[in-house]
């Protein structure tokens, strides 16, 4: 589907804003970047890769020695991304730490997530930790704590283009009630997926 680059204006007006800030968050591997790129291309919103942004602006301040990863300064991230003007799509599992008018949390069946993360060659521990985070709704709960207008969407078995169409409709105000309810529940997968050796 083709959208006029100005289509987003009515949505912005509806929210009483000058510009629209959409955050696409979720556990690593759920498809945030794939989706964000399509949304940006179709709507003309500026794409901001939050991980890249944090790295370029020196916002990773501490090292998590156990995981070998860097920890972001959340306050600085919020402050620095606040300065970005215009309609934007914030892509990344920390995007809900930024100021956003709408937060979309991508949810993926843990079995599929495990497959995708294994393809990345990640260690068994790192995969297990991320699959557990997905089962335990970590991103969703964090987003709900920090932001208003948080919507979750089960992306399992949806093609990137079908998903983009659905999320753009959501941004434009369609089916908000449906996505605002807590519908995803991966607990039935918990025992089988986490017990398997990965
Ligand atoms: N809708 C989809 N259907 C099937 N595969 C997908 C879909 N979206 C993304 N993928 C695939 O899943 C993998 C992860 O996608 P992507 O890099 O977009 O995830 P991400 O959430 O941005 O991950 P990260 O948090 O690590 O940046 C890629 O191999 C991508 O091609
Ligand atoms: Mg990504």
PDB file of C-alpha atoms and ligand atoms in Angstrom:
ATOM      1  CA  UNK A   1       0.000   0.000   0.000  1.00  0.00           C
ATOM      2  CA  UNK A   2       1.228   3.488  -0.779  1.00  0.00           C
ATOM      3  CA  UNK A   3       0.783   6.259   1.722  1.00  0.00           C
ATOM      4  CA  UNK A   4       1.094   9.945   1.114  1.00  0.00           C
ATOM      5  CA  UNK A   5       3.960  11.265   3.192  1.00  0.00           C
ATOM      6  CA  UNK A   6       1.462  13.684   4.645  1.00  0.00           C
ATOM      7  CA  UNK A   7      -0.915  10.973   5.783  1.00  0.00           C
ATOM      8  CA  UNK A   8       0.516  11.102   9.260  1.00  0.00           C
ATOM      9  CA  UNK A   9      -0.627  14.686   9.787  1.00  0.00           C
ATOM     10  CA  UNK A  10      -4.194  13.813  10.866  1.00  0.00           C
ATOM     11  CA  UNK A  11      -2.834  11.331  13.421  1.00  0.00           C
ATOM     12  CA  UNK A  12      -0.546  14.001  14.779  1.00  0.00           C
ATOM     13  CA  UNK A  13      -3.439  16.435  15.025  1.00  0.00           C
ATOM     14  CA  UNK A  14      -5.593  13.861  16.774  1.00  0.00           C
ATOM     15  CA  UNK A  15      -2.976  13.586  19.485  1.00  0.00           C
ATOM     16  CA  UNK A  16      -2.730  17.349  19.711  1.00  0.00           C
ATOM     17  CA  UNK A  17       0.946  17.197  18.765  1.00  0.00           C
ATOM     18  CA  UNK A  18       3.098  19.014  16.275  1.00  0.00           C
ATOM     19  CA  UNK A  19       4.953  15.851  15.400  1.00  0.00           C
ATOM     20  CA  UNK A  20       4.494  12.160  16.012  1.00  0.00           C
ATOM     21  CA  UNK A  21       6.993   9.985  17.871  1.00  0.00           C
ATOM     22  CA  UNK A  22       6.490   6.238  17.532  1.00  0.00           C
ATOM     23  CA  UNK A  23       8.612   3.777  19.520  1.00  0.00           C
ATOM     24  CA  UNK A  24       8.954   0.204  18.255  1.00  0.00           C
ATOM     25  CA  UNK A  25      10.241  -1.954  21.081  1.00  0.00           C
ATOM     26  CA  UNK A  26      10.436  -5.628  22.045  1.00  0.00           C
ATOM     27  CA  UNK A  27      12.871  -8.398  22.883  1.00  0.00           C
ATOM     28  CA  UNK A  28      15.919  -8.605  20.566  1.00  0.00           C
ATOM     29  CA  UNK A  29      15.052 -10.536  17.406  1.00  0.00           C
ATOM     30  CA  UNK A  30      11.317  -9.817  17.359  1.00  0.00           C
ATOM     31  CA  UNK A  31      11.663  -7.818  14.121  1.00  0.00           C
ATOM     32  CA  UNK A  32      11.776  -4.191  15.276  1.00  0.00           C
ATOM     33  CA  UNK A  33      14.320  -2.940  12.737  1.00  0.00           C
ATOM     34  CA  UNK A  34      12.708  -4.790   9.834  1.00  0.00           C
ATOM     35  CA  UNK A  35       9.338  -3.227  10.707  1.00  0.00           C
ATOM     36  CA  UNK A  36      10.683   0.240  11.572  1.00  0.00           C
ATOM     37  CA  UNK A  37      12.450   0.529   8.200  1.00  0.00           C
ATOM     38  CA  UNK A  38       9.208  -0.214   6.334  1.00  0.00           C
ATOM     39  CA  UNK A  39       7.200   2.219   8.470  1.00  0.00           C
ATOM     40  CA  UNK A  40       9.794   4.935   7.965  1.00  0.00           C
ATOM     41  CA  UNK A  41       9.847   4.365   4.211  1.00  0.00           C
ATOM     42  CA  UNK A  42       6.061   4.330   3.879  1.00  0.00           C
ATOM     43  CA  UNK A  43       5.302   7.268   6.162  1.00  0.00           C
ATOM     44  CA  UNK A  44       8.319   9.515   5.734  1.00  0.00           C
ATOM     45  CA  UNK A  45       9.014   9.437   9.487  1.00  0.00           C
ATOM     46  CA  UNK A  46      12.693   9.762  10.307  1.00  0.00           C
ATOM     47  CA  UNK A  47      14.170   6.428  11.407  1.00  0.00           C
ATOM     48  CA  UNK A  48      16.209   6.551  14.609  1.00  0.00           C
ATOM     49  CA  UNK A  49      18.117   3.405  15.573  1.00  0.00           C
ATOM     50  CA  UNK A  50      18.235   3.893  19.343  1.00  0.00           C
ATOM     51  CA  UNK A  51      21.227   1.573  19.875  1.00  0.00           C
ATOM     52  CA  UNK A  52      23.269   3.404  17.234  1.00  0.00           C
ATOM     53  CA  UNK A  53      22.168   6.733  18.652  1.00  0.00           C
ATOM     54  CA  UNK A  54      23.217   5.742  22.181  1.00  0.00           C
ATOM     55  CA  UNK A  55      26.584   4.543  20.939  1.00  0.00           C
ATOM     56  CA  UNK A  56      27.278   7.656  18.856  1.00  0.00           C
ATOM     57  CA  UNK A  57      26.312   9.955  21.734  1.00  0.00           C
ATOM     58  CA  UNK A  58      28.351   8.083  24.336  1.00  0.00           C
ATOM     59  CA  UNK A  59      25.296   7.055  26.354  1.00  0.00           C
ATOM     60  CA  UNK A  60      26.562   3.586  27.225  1.00  0.00           C
ATOM     61  CA  UNK A  61      28.164   4.367  30.542  1.00  0.00           C
ATOM     62  CA  UNK A  62      28.596   1.117  32.446  1.00  0.00           C
ATOM     63  CA  UNK A  63      29.625  -2.384  31.523  1.00  0.00           C
ATOM     64  CA  UNK A  64      27.618  -5.420  32.597  1.00  0.00           C
ATOM     65  CA  UNK A  65      30.602  -7.679  33.181  1.00  0.00           C
ATOM     66  CA  UNK A  66      28.580 -10.889  33.433  1.00  0.00           C
ATOM     67  CA  UNK A  67      26.848 -10.352  30.090  1.00  0.00           C
ATOM     68  CA  UNK A  68      29.667  -8.498  28.367  1.00  0.00           C
ATOM     69  CA  UNK A  69      27.248  -5.762  27.333  1.00  0.00           C
ATOM     70  CA  UNK A  70      27.055  -2.042  27.976  1.00  0.00           C
ATOM     71  CA  UNK A  71      24.384  -0.378  30.082  1.00  0.00           C
ATOM     72  CA  UNK A  72      22.733   2.777  28.814  1.00  0.00           C
ATOM     73  CA  UNK A  73      22.187   5.914  30.871  1.00  0.00           C
ATOM     74  CA  UNK A  74      18.375   6.028  30.576  1.00  0.00           C
ATOM     75  CA  UNK A  75      18.012   9.648  31.663  1.00  0.00           C
ATOM     76  CA  UNK A  76      20.584  10.867  29.163  1.00  0.00           C
ATOM     77  CA  UNK A  77      19.034   8.739  26.427  1.00  0.00           C
ATOM     78  CA  UNK A  78      15.662  10.338  27.042  1.00  0.00           C
ATOM     79  CA  UNK A  79      17.126  13.830  27.151  1.00  0.00           C
ATOM     80  CA  UNK A  80      19.248  13.450  24.019  1.00  0.00           C
ATOM     81  CA  UNK A  81      16.521  11.801  21.933  1.00  0.00           C
ATOM     82  CA  UNK A  82      14.094  14.507  23.074  1.00  0.00           C
ATOM     83  CA  UNK A  83      16.058  16.945  20.949  1.00  0.00           C
ATOM     84  CA  UNK A  84      15.256  15.096  17.709  1.00  0.00           C
ATOM     85  CA  UNK A  85      12.537  17.028  15.915  1.00  0.00           C
ATOM     86  CA  UNK A  86       9.796  16.021  13.494  1.00  0.00           C
ATOM     87  CA  UNK A  87       7.947  12.763  12.949  1.00  0.00           C
ATOM     88  CA  UNK A  88      10.154   9.911  14.054  1.00  0.00           C
ATOM     89  CA  UNK A  89      10.219   6.147  14.452  1.00  0.00           C
ATOM     90  CA  UNK A  90      12.429   5.078  17.351  1.00  0.00           C
ATOM     91  CA  UNK A  91      13.695   1.551  16.736  1.00  0.00           C
ATOM     92  CA  UNK A  92      15.167  -0.593  19.496  1.00  0.00           C
ATOM     93  CA  UNK A  93      14.608  -2.515  22.711  1.00  0.00           C
ATOM     94  CA  UNK A  94      15.375   0.686  24.651  1.00  0.00           C
ATOM     95  CA  UNK A  95      13.089   2.910  22.577  1.00  0.00           C
ATOM     96  CA  UNK A  96      10.473   2.924  25.342  1.00  0.00           C
ATOM     97  CA  UNK A  97      12.981   4.800  27.502  1.00  0.00           C
ATOM     98  CA  UNK A  98      12.593   7.705  25.057  1.00  0.00           C
ATOM     99  CA  UNK A  99       9.728  10.152  24.873  1.00  0.00           C
ATOM    100  CA  UNK A 100       7.122   8.668  22.562  1.00  0.00           C
ATOM    101  CA  UNK A 101       3.471   9.321  21.763  1.00  0.00           C
ATOM    102  CA  UNK A 102       2.816   5.713  20.832  1.00  0.00           C
ATOM    103  CA  UNK A 103       4.785   2.646  21.891  1.00  0.00           C
ATOM    104  CA  UNK A 104       4.344  -0.589  19.958  1.00  0.00           C
ATOM    105  CA  UNK A 105       5.737  -3.692  21.663  1.00  0.00           C
ATOM    106  CA  UNK A 106       6.429  -6.560  19.266  1.00  0.00           C
ATOM    107  CA  UNK A 107       5.708  -9.994  20.727  1.00  0.00           C
ATOM    108  CA  UNK A 108       7.014 -13.184  19.177  1.00  0.00           C
ATOM    109  CA  UNK A 109       6.273 -16.786  20.084  1.00  0.00           C
ATOM    110  CA  UNK A 110       9.303 -17.915  22.153  1.00  0.00           C
ATOM    111  CA  UNK A 111       9.822 -20.975  19.977  1.00  0.00           C
ATOM    112  CA  UNK A 112      10.253 -18.774  16.879  1.00  0.00           C
ATOM    113  CA  UNK A 113      12.363 -16.286  18.852  1.00  0.00           C
ATOM    114  CA  UNK A 114      14.689 -19.077  19.941  1.00  0.00           C
ATOM    115  CA  UNK A 115      15.118 -20.115  16.292  1.00  0.00           C
ATOM    116  CA  UNK A 116      15.898 -16.559  15.183  1.00  0.00           C
ATOM    117  CA  UNK A 117      18.411 -15.965  17.979  1.00  0.00           C
ATOM    118  CA  UNK A 118      20.114 -19.319  17.361  1.00  0.00           C
ATOM    119  CA  UNK A 119      20.668 -18.223  13.752  1.00  0.00           C
ATOM    120  CA  UNK A 120      22.650 -15.276  15.116  1.00  0.00           C
ATOM    121  CA  UNK A 121      25.105 -17.670  16.723  1.00  0.00           C
ATOM    122  CA  UNK A 122      24.417 -16.318  20.203  1.00  0.00           C
ATOM    123  CA  UNK A 123      25.459 -18.366  23.254  1.00  0.00           C
ATOM    124  CA  UNK A 124      22.906 -20.704  24.836  1.00  0.00           C
ATOM    125  CA  UNK A 125      22.799 -18.494  27.939  1.00  0.00           C
ATOM    126  CA  UNK A 126      22.147 -15.330  25.976  1.00  0.00           C
ATOM    127  CA  UNK A 127      19.367 -17.035  24.008  1.00  0.00           C
ATOM    128  CA  UNK A 128      17.820 -18.442  27.188  1.00  0.00           C
ATOM    129  CA  UNK A 129      17.918 -15.050  28.868  1.00  0.00           C
ATOM    130  CA  UNK A 130      16.194 -13.324  25.959  1.00  0.00           C
ATOM    131  CA  UNK A 131      13.589 -16.064  25.511  1.00  0.00           C
ATOM    132  CA  UNK A 132      12.837 -15.814  29.238  1.00  0.00           C
ATOM    133  CA  UNK A 133      12.523 -12.020  28.914  1.00  0.00           C
ATOM    134  CA  UNK A 134       9.971 -12.524  26.129  1.00  0.00           C
ATOM    135  CA  UNK A 135       7.976 -15.083  28.137  1.00  0.00           C
ATOM    136  CA  UNK A 136       8.004 -12.805  31.182  1.00  0.00           C
ATOM    137  CA  UNK A 137       6.773  -9.735  29.217  1.00  0.00           C
ATOM    138  CA  UNK A 138       9.827  -7.698  30.287  1.00  0.00           C
ATOM    139  CA  UNK A 139       9.726  -5.049  27.527  1.00  0.00           C
ATOM    140  CA  UNK A 140       5.962  -4.744  27.688  1.00  0.00           C
ATOM    141  CA  UNK A 141       5.910  -4.265  31.476  1.00  0.00           C
ATOM    142  CA  UNK A 142       8.785  -1.771  31.334  1.00  0.00           C
ATOM    143  CA  UNK A 143       7.047   0.166  28.579  1.00  0.00           C
ATOM    144  CA  UNK A 144       3.765   0.222  30.503  1.00  0.00           C
ATOM    145  CA  UNK A 145       5.593   1.567  33.539  1.00  0.00           C
ATOM    146  CA  UNK A 146       7.268   4.356  31.615  1.00  0.00           C
ATOM    147  CA  UNK A 147       4.878   5.370  28.851  1.00  0.00           C
ATOM    148  CA  UNK A 148       1.274   6.009  27.946  1.00  0.00           C
ATOM    149  CA  UNK A 149      -0.317   4.599  24.796  1.00  0.00           C
ATOM    150  CA  UNK A 150       1.460   1.248  24.905  1.00  0.00           C
ATOM    151  CA  UNK A 151       0.187  -1.400  22.495  1.00  0.00           C
ATOM    152  CA  UNK A 152       1.369  -4.960  22.061  1.00  0.00           C
ATOM    153  CA  UNK A 153       1.122  -6.941  18.891  1.00  0.00           C
ATOM    154  CA  UNK A 154       1.761 -10.620  18.261  1.00  0.00           C
ATOM    155  CA  UNK A 155       3.977 -10.671  15.171  1.00  0.00           C
ATOM    156  CA  UNK A 156       4.286 -14.455  14.931  1.00  0.00           C
ATOM    157  CA  UNK A 157       3.665 -15.698  11.380  1.00  0.00           C
ATOM    158  CA  UNK A 158       3.044 -12.203  10.040  1.00  0.00           C
ATOM    159  CA  UNK A 159       5.013 -11.044   7.036  1.00  0.00           C
ATOM    160  CA  UNK A 160       6.905  -7.761   7.469  1.00  0.00           C
ATOM    161  CA  UNK A 161       4.650  -5.982   4.965  1.00  0.00           C
ATOM    162  CA  UNK A 162       1.393  -7.268   6.511  1.00  0.00           C
ATOM    163  CA  UNK A 163       2.683  -6.269   9.921  1.00  0.00           C
ATOM    164  CA  UNK A 164       3.683  -2.802   8.723  1.00  0.00           C
ATOM    165  CA  UNK A 165       0.183  -2.295   7.335  1.00  0.00           C
ATOM    166  CA  UNK A 166      -1.313  -3.318  10.678  1.00  0.00           C
ATOM    167  CA  UNK A 167       1.003  -1.091  12.718  1.00  0.00           C
ATOM    168  CA  UNK A 168       0.512   1.930  10.458  1.00  0.00           C
ATOM    169  CA  UNK A 169      -3.260   1.504  10.864  1.00  0.00           C
ATOM    170  CA  UNK A 170      -2.738   1.347  14.625  1.00  0.00           C
ATOM    171  CA  UNK A 171      -0.629   4.512  14.552  1.00  0.00           C
ATOM    172  CA  UNK A 172      -3.446   6.168  12.613  1.00  0.00           C
ATOM    173  CA  UNK A 173      -5.904   5.282  15.364  1.00  0.00           C
ATOM    174  CA  UNK A 174      -7.450   1.990  14.229  1.00  0.00           C
ATOM    175  CA  UNK A 175      -8.033  -0.933  16.616  1.00  0.00           C
ATOM    176  CA  UNK A 176      -6.324   0.812  19.500  1.00  0.00           C
ATOM    177  CA  UNK A 177      -8.583  -0.812  22.105  1.00  0.00           C
ATOM    178  CA  UNK A 178      -7.773  -4.265  20.816  1.00  0.00           C
ATOM    179  CA  UNK A 179      -4.011  -3.762  21.029  1.00  0.00           C
ATOM    180  CA  UNK A 180      -4.144  -1.901  24.338  1.00  0.00           C
ATOM    181  CA  UNK A 181      -5.411  -5.007  26.109  1.00  0.00           C
ATOM    182  CA  UNK A 182      -2.917  -7.464  27.509  1.00  0.00           C
ATOM    183  CA  UNK A 183      -3.530 -10.355  25.133  1.00  0.00           C
ATOM    184  CA  UNK A 184      -0.202 -12.062  24.629  1.00  0.00           C
ATOM    185  CA  UNK A 185       0.549 -14.831  27.098  1.00  0.00           C
ATOM    186  CA  UNK A 186       3.483 -17.101  26.359  1.00  0.00           C
ATOM    187  CA  UNK A 187       3.366 -18.903  29.710  1.00  0.00           C
ATOM    188  CA  UNK A 188       1.995 -22.053  28.060  1.00  0.00           C
ATOM    189  CA  UNK A 189       5.305 -22.245  26.156  1.00  0.00           C
ATOM    190  CA  UNK A 190       7.427 -21.621  29.222  1.00  0.00           C
ATOM    191  CA  UNK A 191       8.138 -25.146  30.386  1.00  0.00           C
ATOM    192  CA  UNK A 192       8.698 -26.685  26.971  1.00  0.00           C
ATOM    193  CA  UNK A 193      10.877 -23.944  25.482  1.00  0.00           C
ATOM    194  CA  UNK A 194      13.030 -23.106  28.488  1.00  0.00           C
ATOM    195  CA  UNK A 195      13.562 -26.722  29.547  1.00  0.00           C
ATOM    196  CA  UNK A 196      14.878 -27.723  26.159  1.00  0.00           C
ATOM    197  CA  UNK A 197      18.615 -27.353  25.900  1.00  0.00           C
ATOM    198  CA  UNK A 198      19.452 -24.387  23.737  1.00  0.00           C
TER     199      UNK A 198
HETATM  200  N1  LIG B   1       7.855 -10.440  10.118  1.00  0.00           N
HETATM  201  C1  LIG B   1       8.912 -11.257  10.023  1.00  0.00           C
HETATM  202  N2  LIG B   1       8.759 -12.528   9.613  1.00  0.00           N
HETATM  203  C2  LIG B   1       9.834 -13.353   9.543  1.00  0.00           C
HETATM  204  N3  LIG B   1      11.108 -13.009   9.850  1.00  0.00           N
HETATM  205  C3  LIG B   1      11.306 -11.750  10.259  1.00  0.00           C
HETATM  206  C4  LIG B   1      10.232 -10.817  10.367  1.00  0.00           C
HETATM  207  N4  LIG B   1      10.743  -9.636  10.811  1.00  0.00           N
HETATM  208  C5  LIG B   1      12.057  -9.835  10.972  1.00  0.00           C
HETATM  209  N5  LIG B   1      12.408 -11.091  10.632  1.00  0.00           N
HETATM  210  C6  LIG B   1      13.749 -11.674  10.690  1.00  0.00           C
HETATM  211  O1  LIG B   1      14.086 -11.829  12.069  1.00  0.00           O
HETATM  212  C7  LIG B   1      15.425 -11.468  12.298  1.00  0.00           C
HETATM  213  C8  LIG B   1      15.487 -10.339  13.328  1.00  0.00           C
HETATM  214  O2  LIG B   1      14.885  -9.177  12.765  1.00  0.00           O
HETATM  215  P1  LIG B   1      15.315  -7.718  13.204  1.00  0.00           P
HETATM  216  O3  LIG B   1      16.776  -7.520  13.043  1.00  0.00           O
HETATM  217  O4  LIG B   1      14.406  -6.782  12.494  1.00  0.00           O
HETATM  218  O5  LIG B   1      14.964  -7.789  14.751  1.00  0.00           O
HETATM  219  P2  LIG B   1      15.210  -6.705  15.891  1.00  0.00           P
HETATM  220  O6  LIG B   1      14.041  -6.794  16.801  1.00  0.00           O
HETATM  221  O7  LIG B   1      15.500  -5.388  15.285  1.00  0.00           O
HETATM  222  O8  LIG B   1      16.498  -7.272  16.632  1.00  0.00           O
HETATM  223  P3  LIG B   1      17.530  -6.441  17.559  1.00  0.00           P
HETATM  224  O9  LIG B   1      16.798  -6.056  18.801  1.00  0.00           O
HETATM  225  O10 LIG B   1      18.621  -7.412  17.883  1.00  0.00           O
HETATM  226  O11 LIG B   1      18.007  -5.251  16.777  1.00  0.00           O
HETATM  227  C9  LIG B   1      16.012 -11.081  10.932  1.00  0.00           C
HETATM  228  O12 LIG B   1      16.674 -12.208  10.410  1.00  0.00           O
HETATM  229  C10 LIG B   1      14.791 -10.744  10.107  1.00  0.00           C
HETATM  230  O13 LIG B   1      14.985 -10.990   8.751  1.00  0.00           O
HETATM  231 MG1  LIG B   2      17.175  -4.101  15.425  1.00  0.00          MG
END
